[in-house]
Coordinates of C-alpha atoms in Angstrom, one line a residue:
X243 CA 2.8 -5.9 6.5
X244 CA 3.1 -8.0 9.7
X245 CA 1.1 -9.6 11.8
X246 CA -2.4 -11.8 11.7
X247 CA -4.3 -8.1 11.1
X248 CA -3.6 -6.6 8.0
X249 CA -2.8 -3.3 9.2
X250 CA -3.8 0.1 7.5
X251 CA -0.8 2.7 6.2
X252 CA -0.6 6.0 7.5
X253 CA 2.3 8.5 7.5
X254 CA 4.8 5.3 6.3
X255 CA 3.7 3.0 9.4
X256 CA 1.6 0.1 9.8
X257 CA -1.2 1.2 12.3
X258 CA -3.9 -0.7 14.0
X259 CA -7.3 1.4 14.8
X260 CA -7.9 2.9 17.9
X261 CA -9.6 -0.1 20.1
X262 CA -8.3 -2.4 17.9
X263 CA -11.7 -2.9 15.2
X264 CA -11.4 -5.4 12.8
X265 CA -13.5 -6.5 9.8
X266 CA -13.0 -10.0 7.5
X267 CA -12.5 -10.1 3.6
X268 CA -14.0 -13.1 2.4
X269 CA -13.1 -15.1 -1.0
X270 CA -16.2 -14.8 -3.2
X271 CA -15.4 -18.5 -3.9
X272 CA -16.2 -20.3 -1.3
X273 CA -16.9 -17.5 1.6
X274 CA -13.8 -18.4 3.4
X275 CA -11.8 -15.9 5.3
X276 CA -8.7 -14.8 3.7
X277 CA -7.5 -12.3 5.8
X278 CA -8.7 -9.7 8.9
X279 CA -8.2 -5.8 8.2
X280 CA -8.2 -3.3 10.8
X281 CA -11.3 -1.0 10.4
X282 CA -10.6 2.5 11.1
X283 CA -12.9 5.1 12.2
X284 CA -12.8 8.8 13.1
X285 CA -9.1 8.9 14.6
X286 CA -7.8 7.4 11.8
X287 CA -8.9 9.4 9.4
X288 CA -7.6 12.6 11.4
X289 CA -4.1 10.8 11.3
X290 CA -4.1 10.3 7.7
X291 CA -5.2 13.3 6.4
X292 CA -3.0 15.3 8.6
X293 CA 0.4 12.8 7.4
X294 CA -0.7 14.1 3.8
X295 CA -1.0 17.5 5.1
X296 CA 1.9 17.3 6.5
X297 CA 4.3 15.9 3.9
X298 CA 2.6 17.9 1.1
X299 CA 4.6 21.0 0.6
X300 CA 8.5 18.8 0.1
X301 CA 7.1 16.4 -1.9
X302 CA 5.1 18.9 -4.5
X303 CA 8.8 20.8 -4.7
X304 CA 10.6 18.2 -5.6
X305 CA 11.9 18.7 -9.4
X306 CA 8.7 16.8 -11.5
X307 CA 11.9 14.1 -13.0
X308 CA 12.2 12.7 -9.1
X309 CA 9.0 12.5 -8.5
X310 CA 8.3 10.5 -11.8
X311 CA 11.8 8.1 -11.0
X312 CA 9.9 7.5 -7.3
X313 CA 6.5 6.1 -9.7
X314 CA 9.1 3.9 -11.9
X315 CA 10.5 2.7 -9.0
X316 CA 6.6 1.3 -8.2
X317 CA 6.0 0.1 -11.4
X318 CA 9.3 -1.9 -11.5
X319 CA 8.4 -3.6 -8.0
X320 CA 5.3 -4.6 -9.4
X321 CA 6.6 -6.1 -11.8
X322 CA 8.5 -8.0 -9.5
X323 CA 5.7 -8.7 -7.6
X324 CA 3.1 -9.3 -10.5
X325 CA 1.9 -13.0 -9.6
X326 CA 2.0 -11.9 -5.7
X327 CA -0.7 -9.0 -6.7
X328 CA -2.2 -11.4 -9.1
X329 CA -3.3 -13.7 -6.4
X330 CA -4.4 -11.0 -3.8
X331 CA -6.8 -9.8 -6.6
X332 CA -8.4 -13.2 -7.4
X333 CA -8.3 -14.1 -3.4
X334 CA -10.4 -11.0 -2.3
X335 CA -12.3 -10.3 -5.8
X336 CA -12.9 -14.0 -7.3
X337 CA -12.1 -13.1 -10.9
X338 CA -9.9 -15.9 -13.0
X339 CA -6.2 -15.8 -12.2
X340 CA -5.4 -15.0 -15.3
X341 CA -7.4 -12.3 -15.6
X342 CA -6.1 -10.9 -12.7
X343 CA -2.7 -11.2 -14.2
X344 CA -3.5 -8.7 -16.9
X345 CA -5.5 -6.6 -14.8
X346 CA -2.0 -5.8 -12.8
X347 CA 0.4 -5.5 -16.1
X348 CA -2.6 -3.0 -16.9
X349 CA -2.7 -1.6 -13.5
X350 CA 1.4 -0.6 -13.2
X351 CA 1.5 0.9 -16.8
X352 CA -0.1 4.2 -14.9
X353 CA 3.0 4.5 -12.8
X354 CA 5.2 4.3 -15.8
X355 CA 3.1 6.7 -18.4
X356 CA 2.5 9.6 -15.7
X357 CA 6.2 9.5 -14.8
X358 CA 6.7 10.6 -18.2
X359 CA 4.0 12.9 -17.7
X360 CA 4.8 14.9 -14.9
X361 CA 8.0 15.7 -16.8
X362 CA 5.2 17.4 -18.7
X363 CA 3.2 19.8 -16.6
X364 CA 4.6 22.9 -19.1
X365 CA 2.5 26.3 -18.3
X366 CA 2.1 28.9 -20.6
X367 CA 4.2 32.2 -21.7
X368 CA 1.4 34.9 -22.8
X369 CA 2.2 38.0 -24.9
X370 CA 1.5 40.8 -23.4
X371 CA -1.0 43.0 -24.9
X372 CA 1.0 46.4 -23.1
X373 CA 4.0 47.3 -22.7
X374 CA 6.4 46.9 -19.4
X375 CA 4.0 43.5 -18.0
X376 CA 4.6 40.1 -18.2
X377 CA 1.8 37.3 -17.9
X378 CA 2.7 33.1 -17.5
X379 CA 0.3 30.7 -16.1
X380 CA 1.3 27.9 -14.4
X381 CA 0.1 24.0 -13.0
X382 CA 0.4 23.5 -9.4
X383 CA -0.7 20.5 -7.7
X384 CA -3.8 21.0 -5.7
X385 CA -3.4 19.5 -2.3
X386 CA -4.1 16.5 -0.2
X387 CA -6.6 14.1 -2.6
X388 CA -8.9 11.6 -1.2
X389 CA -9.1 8.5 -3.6
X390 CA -12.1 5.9 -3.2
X391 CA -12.2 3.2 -5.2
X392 CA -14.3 -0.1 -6.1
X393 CA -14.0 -3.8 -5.5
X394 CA -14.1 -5.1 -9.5
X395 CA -10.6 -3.6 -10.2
X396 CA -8.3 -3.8 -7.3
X397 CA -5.5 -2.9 -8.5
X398 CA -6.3 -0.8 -11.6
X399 CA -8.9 1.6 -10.0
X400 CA -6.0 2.1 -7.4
X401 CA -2.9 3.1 -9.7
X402 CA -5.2 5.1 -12.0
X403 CA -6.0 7.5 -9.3
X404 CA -3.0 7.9 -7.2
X405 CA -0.4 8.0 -10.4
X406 CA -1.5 11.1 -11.5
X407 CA -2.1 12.8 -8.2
X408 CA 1.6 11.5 -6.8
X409 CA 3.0 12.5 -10.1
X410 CA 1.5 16.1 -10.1
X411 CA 2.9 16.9 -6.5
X412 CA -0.1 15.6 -4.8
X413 CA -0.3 13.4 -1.7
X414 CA -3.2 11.2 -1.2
X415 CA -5.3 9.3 1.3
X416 CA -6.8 6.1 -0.6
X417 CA -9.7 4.5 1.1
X418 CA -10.1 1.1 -1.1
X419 CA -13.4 -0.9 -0.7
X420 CA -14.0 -2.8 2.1
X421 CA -14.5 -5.9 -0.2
X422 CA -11.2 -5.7 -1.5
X423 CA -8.5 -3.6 0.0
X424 CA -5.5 -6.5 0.4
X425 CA -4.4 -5.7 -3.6
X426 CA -4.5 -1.7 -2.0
X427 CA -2.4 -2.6 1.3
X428 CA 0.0 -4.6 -0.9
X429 CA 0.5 -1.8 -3.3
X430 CA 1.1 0.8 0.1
X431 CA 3.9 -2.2 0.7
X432 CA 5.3 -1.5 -2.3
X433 CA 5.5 2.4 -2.6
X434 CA 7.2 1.9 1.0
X435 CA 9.9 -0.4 -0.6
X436 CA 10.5 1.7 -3.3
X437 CA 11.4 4.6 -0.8
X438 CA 8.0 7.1 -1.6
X439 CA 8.3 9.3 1.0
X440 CA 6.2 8.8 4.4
X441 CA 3.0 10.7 4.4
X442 CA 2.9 11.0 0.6
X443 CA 0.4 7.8 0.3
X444 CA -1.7 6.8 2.8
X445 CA -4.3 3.7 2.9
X446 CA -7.4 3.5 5.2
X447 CA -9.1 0.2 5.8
X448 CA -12.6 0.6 7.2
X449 CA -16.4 -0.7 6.1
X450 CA -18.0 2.4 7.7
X451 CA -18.8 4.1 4.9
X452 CA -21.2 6.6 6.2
X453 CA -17.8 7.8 8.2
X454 CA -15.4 7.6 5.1
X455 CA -18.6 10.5 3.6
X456 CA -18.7 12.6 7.0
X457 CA -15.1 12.6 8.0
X458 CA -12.6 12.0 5.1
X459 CA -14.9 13.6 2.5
X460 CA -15.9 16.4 4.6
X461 CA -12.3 17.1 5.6
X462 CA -11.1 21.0 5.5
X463 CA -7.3 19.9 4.7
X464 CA -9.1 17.7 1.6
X465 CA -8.7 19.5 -1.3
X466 CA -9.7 17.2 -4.1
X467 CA -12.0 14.2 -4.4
X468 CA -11.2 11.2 -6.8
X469 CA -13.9 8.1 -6.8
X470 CA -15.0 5.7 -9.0
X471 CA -18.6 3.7 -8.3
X472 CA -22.4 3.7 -8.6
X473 CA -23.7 7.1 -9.5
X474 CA -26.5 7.3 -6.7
X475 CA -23.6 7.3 -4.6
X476 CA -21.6 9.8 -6.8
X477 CA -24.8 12.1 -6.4
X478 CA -24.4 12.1 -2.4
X479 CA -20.4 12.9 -2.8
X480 CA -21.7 15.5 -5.0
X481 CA -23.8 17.3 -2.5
X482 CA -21.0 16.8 0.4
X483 CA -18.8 18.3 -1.5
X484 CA -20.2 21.1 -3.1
X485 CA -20.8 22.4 0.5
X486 CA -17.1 23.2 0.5
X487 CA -16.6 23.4 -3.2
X488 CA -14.3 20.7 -3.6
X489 CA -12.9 19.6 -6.9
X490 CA -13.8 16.6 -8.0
X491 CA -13.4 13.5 -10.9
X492 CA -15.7 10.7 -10.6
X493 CA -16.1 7.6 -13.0
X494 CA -20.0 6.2 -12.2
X495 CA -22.1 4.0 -14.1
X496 CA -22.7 2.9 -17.4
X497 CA -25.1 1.4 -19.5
X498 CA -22.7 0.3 -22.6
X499 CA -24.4 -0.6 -26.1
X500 CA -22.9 -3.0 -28.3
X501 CA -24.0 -3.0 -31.8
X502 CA -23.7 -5.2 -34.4
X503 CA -24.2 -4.1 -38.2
X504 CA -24.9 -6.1 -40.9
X505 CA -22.3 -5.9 -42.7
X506 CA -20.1 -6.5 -39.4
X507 CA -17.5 -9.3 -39.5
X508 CA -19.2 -12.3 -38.1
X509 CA -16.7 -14.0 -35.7
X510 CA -15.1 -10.7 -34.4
X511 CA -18.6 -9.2 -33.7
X512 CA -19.4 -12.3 -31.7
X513 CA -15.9 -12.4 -29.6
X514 CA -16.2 -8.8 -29.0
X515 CA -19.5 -9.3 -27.6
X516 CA -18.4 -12.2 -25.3
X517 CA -15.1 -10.5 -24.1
X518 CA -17.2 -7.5 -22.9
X519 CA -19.9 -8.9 -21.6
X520 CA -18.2 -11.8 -19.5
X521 CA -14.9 -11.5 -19.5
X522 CA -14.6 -8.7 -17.7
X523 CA -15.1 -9.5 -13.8
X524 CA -18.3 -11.2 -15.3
X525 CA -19.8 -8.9 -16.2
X526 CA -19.5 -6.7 -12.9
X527 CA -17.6 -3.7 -15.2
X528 CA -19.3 -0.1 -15.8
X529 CA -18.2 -0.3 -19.4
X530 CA -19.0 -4.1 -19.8
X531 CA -21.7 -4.8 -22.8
X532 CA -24.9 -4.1 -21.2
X533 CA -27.3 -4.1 -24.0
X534 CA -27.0 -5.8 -27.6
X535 CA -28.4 -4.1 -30.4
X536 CA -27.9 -6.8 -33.7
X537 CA -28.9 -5.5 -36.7
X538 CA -32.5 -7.9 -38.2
X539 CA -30.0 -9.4 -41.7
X540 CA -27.1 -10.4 -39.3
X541 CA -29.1 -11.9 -36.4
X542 CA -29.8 -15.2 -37.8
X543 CA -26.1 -15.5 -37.6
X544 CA -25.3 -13.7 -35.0
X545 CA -27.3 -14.5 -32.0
X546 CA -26.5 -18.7 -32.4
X547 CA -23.1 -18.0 -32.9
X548 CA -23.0 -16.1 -29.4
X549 CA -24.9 -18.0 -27.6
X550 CA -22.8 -21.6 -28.6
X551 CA -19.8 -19.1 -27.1
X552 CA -21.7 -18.2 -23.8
X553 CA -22.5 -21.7 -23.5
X554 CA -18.9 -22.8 -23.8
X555 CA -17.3 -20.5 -21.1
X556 CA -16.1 -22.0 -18.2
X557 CA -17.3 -20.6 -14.7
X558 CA -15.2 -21.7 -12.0
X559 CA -13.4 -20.4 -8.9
X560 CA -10.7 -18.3 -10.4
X561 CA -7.6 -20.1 -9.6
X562 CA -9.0 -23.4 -11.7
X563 CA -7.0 -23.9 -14.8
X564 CA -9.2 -22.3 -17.7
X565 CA -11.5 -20.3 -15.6
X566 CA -13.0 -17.5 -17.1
X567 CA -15.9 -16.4 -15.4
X568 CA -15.3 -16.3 -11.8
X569 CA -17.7 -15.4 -9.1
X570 CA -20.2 -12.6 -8.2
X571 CA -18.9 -10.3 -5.7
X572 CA -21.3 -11.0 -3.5
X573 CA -24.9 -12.7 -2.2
X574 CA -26.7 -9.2 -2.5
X575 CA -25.0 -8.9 -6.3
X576 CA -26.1 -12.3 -7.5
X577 CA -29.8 -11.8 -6.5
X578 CA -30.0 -8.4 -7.9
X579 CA -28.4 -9.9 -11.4
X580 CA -31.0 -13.0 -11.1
X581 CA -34.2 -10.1 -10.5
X582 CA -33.4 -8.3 -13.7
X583 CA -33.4 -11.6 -15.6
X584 CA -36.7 -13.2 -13.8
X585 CA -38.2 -10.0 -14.4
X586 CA -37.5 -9.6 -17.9
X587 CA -38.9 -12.9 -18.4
X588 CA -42.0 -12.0 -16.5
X589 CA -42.2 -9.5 -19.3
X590 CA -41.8 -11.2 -22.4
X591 CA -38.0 -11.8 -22.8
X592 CA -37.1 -15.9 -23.5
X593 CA -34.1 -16.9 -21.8
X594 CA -32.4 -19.6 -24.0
X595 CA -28.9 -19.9 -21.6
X596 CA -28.1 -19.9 -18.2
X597 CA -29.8 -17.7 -15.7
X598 CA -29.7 -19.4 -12.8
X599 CA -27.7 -19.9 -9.5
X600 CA -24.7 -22.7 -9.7
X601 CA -24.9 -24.8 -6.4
X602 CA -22.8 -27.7 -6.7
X603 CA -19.2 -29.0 -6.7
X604 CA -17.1 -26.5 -6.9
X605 CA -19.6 -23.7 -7.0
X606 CA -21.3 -25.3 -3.9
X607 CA -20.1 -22.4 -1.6
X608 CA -19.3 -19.3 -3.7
X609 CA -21.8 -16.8 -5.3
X610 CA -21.7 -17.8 -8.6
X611 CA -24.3 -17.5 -11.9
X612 CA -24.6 -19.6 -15.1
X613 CA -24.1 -16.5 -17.9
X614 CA -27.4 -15.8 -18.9
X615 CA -28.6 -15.1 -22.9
X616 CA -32.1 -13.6 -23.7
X617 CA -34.0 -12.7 -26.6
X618 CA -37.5 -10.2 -27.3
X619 CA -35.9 -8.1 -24.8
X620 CA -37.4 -4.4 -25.6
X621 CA -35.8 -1.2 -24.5
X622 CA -38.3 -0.5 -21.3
X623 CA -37.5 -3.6 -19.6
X624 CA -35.3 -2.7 -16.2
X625 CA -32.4 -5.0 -17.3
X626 CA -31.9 -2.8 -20.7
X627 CA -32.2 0.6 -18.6
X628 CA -29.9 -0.3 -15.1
X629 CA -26.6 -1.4 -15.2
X630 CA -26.3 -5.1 -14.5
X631 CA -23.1 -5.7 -13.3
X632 CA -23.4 -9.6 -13.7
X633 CA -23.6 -12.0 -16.5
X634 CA -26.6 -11.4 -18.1
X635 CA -26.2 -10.4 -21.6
X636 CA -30.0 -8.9 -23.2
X637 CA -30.0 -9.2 -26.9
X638 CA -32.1 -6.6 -29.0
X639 CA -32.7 -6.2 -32.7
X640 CA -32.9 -3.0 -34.6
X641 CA -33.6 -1.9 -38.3
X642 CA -31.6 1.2 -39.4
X643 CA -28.7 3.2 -38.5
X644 CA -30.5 6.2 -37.1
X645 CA -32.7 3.9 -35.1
X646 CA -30.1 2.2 -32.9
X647 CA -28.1 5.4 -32.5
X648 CA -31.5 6.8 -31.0
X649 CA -32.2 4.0 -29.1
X650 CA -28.2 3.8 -27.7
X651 CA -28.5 7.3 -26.5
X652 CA -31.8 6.9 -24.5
X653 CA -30.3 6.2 -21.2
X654 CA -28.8 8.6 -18.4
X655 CA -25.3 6.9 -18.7
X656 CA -22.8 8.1 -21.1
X657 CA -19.8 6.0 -20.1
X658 CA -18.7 3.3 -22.7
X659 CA -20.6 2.1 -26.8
X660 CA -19.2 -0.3 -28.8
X661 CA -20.2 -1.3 -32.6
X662 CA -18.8 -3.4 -35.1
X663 CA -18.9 -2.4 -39.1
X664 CA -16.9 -2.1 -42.1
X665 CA -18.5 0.4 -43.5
X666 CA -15.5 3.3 -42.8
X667 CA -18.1 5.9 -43.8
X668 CA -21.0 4.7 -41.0
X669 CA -17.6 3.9 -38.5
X670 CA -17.0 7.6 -38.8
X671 CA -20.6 9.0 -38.5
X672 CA -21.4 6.4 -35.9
X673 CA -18.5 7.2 -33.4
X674 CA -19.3 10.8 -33.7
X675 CA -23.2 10.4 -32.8
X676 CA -22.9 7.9 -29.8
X677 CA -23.1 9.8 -26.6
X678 CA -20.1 8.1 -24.6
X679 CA -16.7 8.7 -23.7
X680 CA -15.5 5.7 -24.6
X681 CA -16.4 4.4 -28.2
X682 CA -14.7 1.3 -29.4
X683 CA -15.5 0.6 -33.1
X684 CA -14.3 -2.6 -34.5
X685 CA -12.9 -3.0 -30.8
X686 CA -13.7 -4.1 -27.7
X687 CA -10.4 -4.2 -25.4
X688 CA -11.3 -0.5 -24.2
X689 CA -8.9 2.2 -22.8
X690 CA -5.2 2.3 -22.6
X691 CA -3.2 4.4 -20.0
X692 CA -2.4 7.1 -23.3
X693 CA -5.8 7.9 -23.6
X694 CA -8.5 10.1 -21.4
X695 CA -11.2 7.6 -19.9
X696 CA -14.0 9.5 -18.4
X697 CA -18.0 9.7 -18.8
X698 CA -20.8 11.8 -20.5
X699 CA -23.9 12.5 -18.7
X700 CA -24.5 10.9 -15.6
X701 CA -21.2 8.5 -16.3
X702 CA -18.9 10.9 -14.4
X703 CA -16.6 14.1 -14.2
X704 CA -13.4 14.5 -15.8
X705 CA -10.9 12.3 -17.7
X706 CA -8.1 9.8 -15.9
X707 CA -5.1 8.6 -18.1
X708 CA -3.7 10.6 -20.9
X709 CA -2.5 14.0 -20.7
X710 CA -5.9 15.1 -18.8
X711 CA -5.1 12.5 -16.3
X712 CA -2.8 14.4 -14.6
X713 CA -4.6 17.8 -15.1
X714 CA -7.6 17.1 -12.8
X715 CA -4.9 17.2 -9.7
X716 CA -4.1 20.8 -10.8
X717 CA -4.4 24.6 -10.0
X718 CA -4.1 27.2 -12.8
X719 CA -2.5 30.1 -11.7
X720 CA -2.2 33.4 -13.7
X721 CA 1.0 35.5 -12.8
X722 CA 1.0 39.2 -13.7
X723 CA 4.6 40.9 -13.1
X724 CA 4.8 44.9 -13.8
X725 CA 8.1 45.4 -14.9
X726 CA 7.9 49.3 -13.8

């Protein structure tokens, strides 16, 4: 990338938009400007879509083994460039250095597991039930893909679309959020360097995102729709889409229970609980903790024990040494996490930790919040039934087995559950009732790249990683042969 405006990638080219728009990314921190992005509009996306198009039909023939030794390539220059990444992420996004660190070792495994894949996109050979015909069914890469993707994982939400899709033959236009789309550009930088074809990945900067739904979505040469985000705005894609029956794989919201049995151990029950609740971009996860069932005979225990762990955490701004909970995204995050906790208070709940805005020293200019505890939270309060996506970790009690699996699946989302026991009977019969596609029992580190990470209910469409990862950016195709 060169020069003072981070350019957008099209066709192998840095670009500037047409009349030469620009928007600011700002460091959740302290609100200063990091960088200035061009912001592309209508002619941008045409030239994009069309590179795609164009460059398309050499790069889904190319032998599966080449196009998987282009994605190793990636992967080993992100390796190279891990602490480079690392910083982008924590500049535009806030979260602990760190943190970000892991979040780009995790992020460049995709490259490396669906280069191994595509070596595996084997079709079928079907016995033929008469004689003198043949029948096979094959995979075929789909098309062009348009992949949008979120602020809280910049680099991860990025690799685990576009692996699969470059991997099954696909080329892609990637339009990362406006919040955070320096970790996206640097990634395009890198695909370039390791000698991806141009057109094959494309990245398009732009905070209009009423234009990204009418022209990029809407597109006749887009064939397939990857996005990860709120599900209100999964709904809308929805609709555009189904107007051209598009395919489509979406990972939305969640609404993630955690729950602690009695006969859980104490200190991993209570480390689980903090690691998904804050130590995931504070909180600002879809398959973060967002509700805390504890069983009545290990609460005593349990709830001081967590609380003397929230109350230890360190929020600062995330290149600190020993940061761990760094910034809110944003102003209009912070006051939406602060109304669900003033108005489960209003309602009943106590708040016995943090809750409230931090405003001096080094928190004096960045959007940050002091993690928040409460107690006598019930199941109809808003901040048990919305996804918080902040620091504010509601604790509720329970009685029974059968109880808290009820009161787990009583919610539209279906993403992520989590539950601690030793009992290996109730481990089995638990992870079998919860209604999530994600179940972590005795475990709270969530997905690896090996395994299919995808939503029930209103949590989403399809599966990325494993084997299914690379499936969703495919065509079956039946082919009958007569032999005469």
């Amino acid at each position: 990338m060169t020069g003072d405006v981070k350019r957008m990638y099209i066709n192998g080219e840095w670009s500037l938009a047409e009349g030469g728009a620009t928007f600011d990314i700002v460091n959740p921190a302290d609100q200063s400007v990091v960088a200035t992005v061009t912001n592309g509009a209508a002619p941008e996306i045409q030239r994009a879509v069309a590179a795609a198009h164009a460059a398309f039909r050499e790069w889904s023939l190319l032998a599966p083994k080449d196009r998987g030794r282009f994605l190793l390539g990636i992967q080993e220059l992100m390796q190279e460039r891990c602490d480079e990444l690392a910083r982008l992420v924590t500049l535009e996004n806030g979260k602990p250095f760190e943190e970000a660190r892991k979040e780009v070792q995790f992020s460049l495994g995709y490259f490396g597991w669906f280069a191994e894949e595509a070596r595996r996109m084997t079709g079928e050979w079907i016995p033929s039930p008469q004689p003198g015909k043949r029948y096979w069914v094959l995979h075929q890469p789909i098309g062009c893909v348009a992949a949008v993707t979120p602020w809280n994982f910049p680099a991860t939400m990025v690799t685990r679309k576009i692996a699969p899709a470059l991997a099954s033959g696909c080329t892609v236009v990637l339009k990362p959020a406006s919040a955070t789309p320096l970790t996206a550009l640097a990634i395009a930088e890198i695909t370039r360097d390791a000698g991806l074809p141009p057109g094959v990945f494309n990245v398009l900067t732009t905070n209009r995102s009423r234009l990204v739904g009418n022209e990029l979505l809407t597109h006749p040469l887009i064939r397939k729709i990857g996005f990860t985000g709120s599900t209100d705005v999964g709904k809308g894609i929805m609709e555009t889409a189904a107007r051209q029956i598009k395919r489509l794989s979406f990972e939305l919201g969640g609404n993630a229970p955690f729950i602690v049995f009695d006969d859980a151990d104490l200190e991993p029950a209570v480390d689980g609980a903090v690691a998904m609740k804050f130590l995931r971009v504070g909180g600002q996860s879809c398959i973060c903790a967002n509700r805390i069932y504890v069983q009545r005979g290990i609460a005593e225990r349990f709830i001081p024990a967590f609380i003397d762990a929230v109350k230890r955490l360190k929020v600062a701004p995330g290149f600190e040494p020993g940061a761990q909970v760094g910034p809110l995204i944003n102003e209009e995050t912070r006051a939406k996490v602060h109304a669900l906790v003033e108005d489960a208070v209003k309602r009943g709940a106590r708040l016995v930790c943090g809750g409230h805005y931090l405003t001096e020293g080094a928190h004096a200019k960045g959007f940050f919040y002091a993690p928040a505890v409460l107690l006598d939270v019930t199941d109809d309060m808003a901040i048990a039934q919305e996804e918080i996506f902040g620091p504010a970790a509601p604790i509720l009690t329970f009685a029974a087995e059968d109880e808290v699996i009820r009161r787990a699946n009583a919610t539209r989302f279906g993403l992520a559950a989590y539950f601690y026991t030793r009992d290996l009977a109730r481990l089995m019969r638990v992870a079998e009732q919860l209604e999530y596609g994600l179940v972590g029992a005795n475990d709270a580190t969530g997905y690896t790249h090996e395994i299919p990470f995808g939503g029930f209910k209103e949590s989403g469409l399809g599966r990325e990683g494993g084997h299914e990862g690379i499936e969703e950016y495919t065509e079956v195709k039946s082919v009958v042969v007569n032999l005469g």
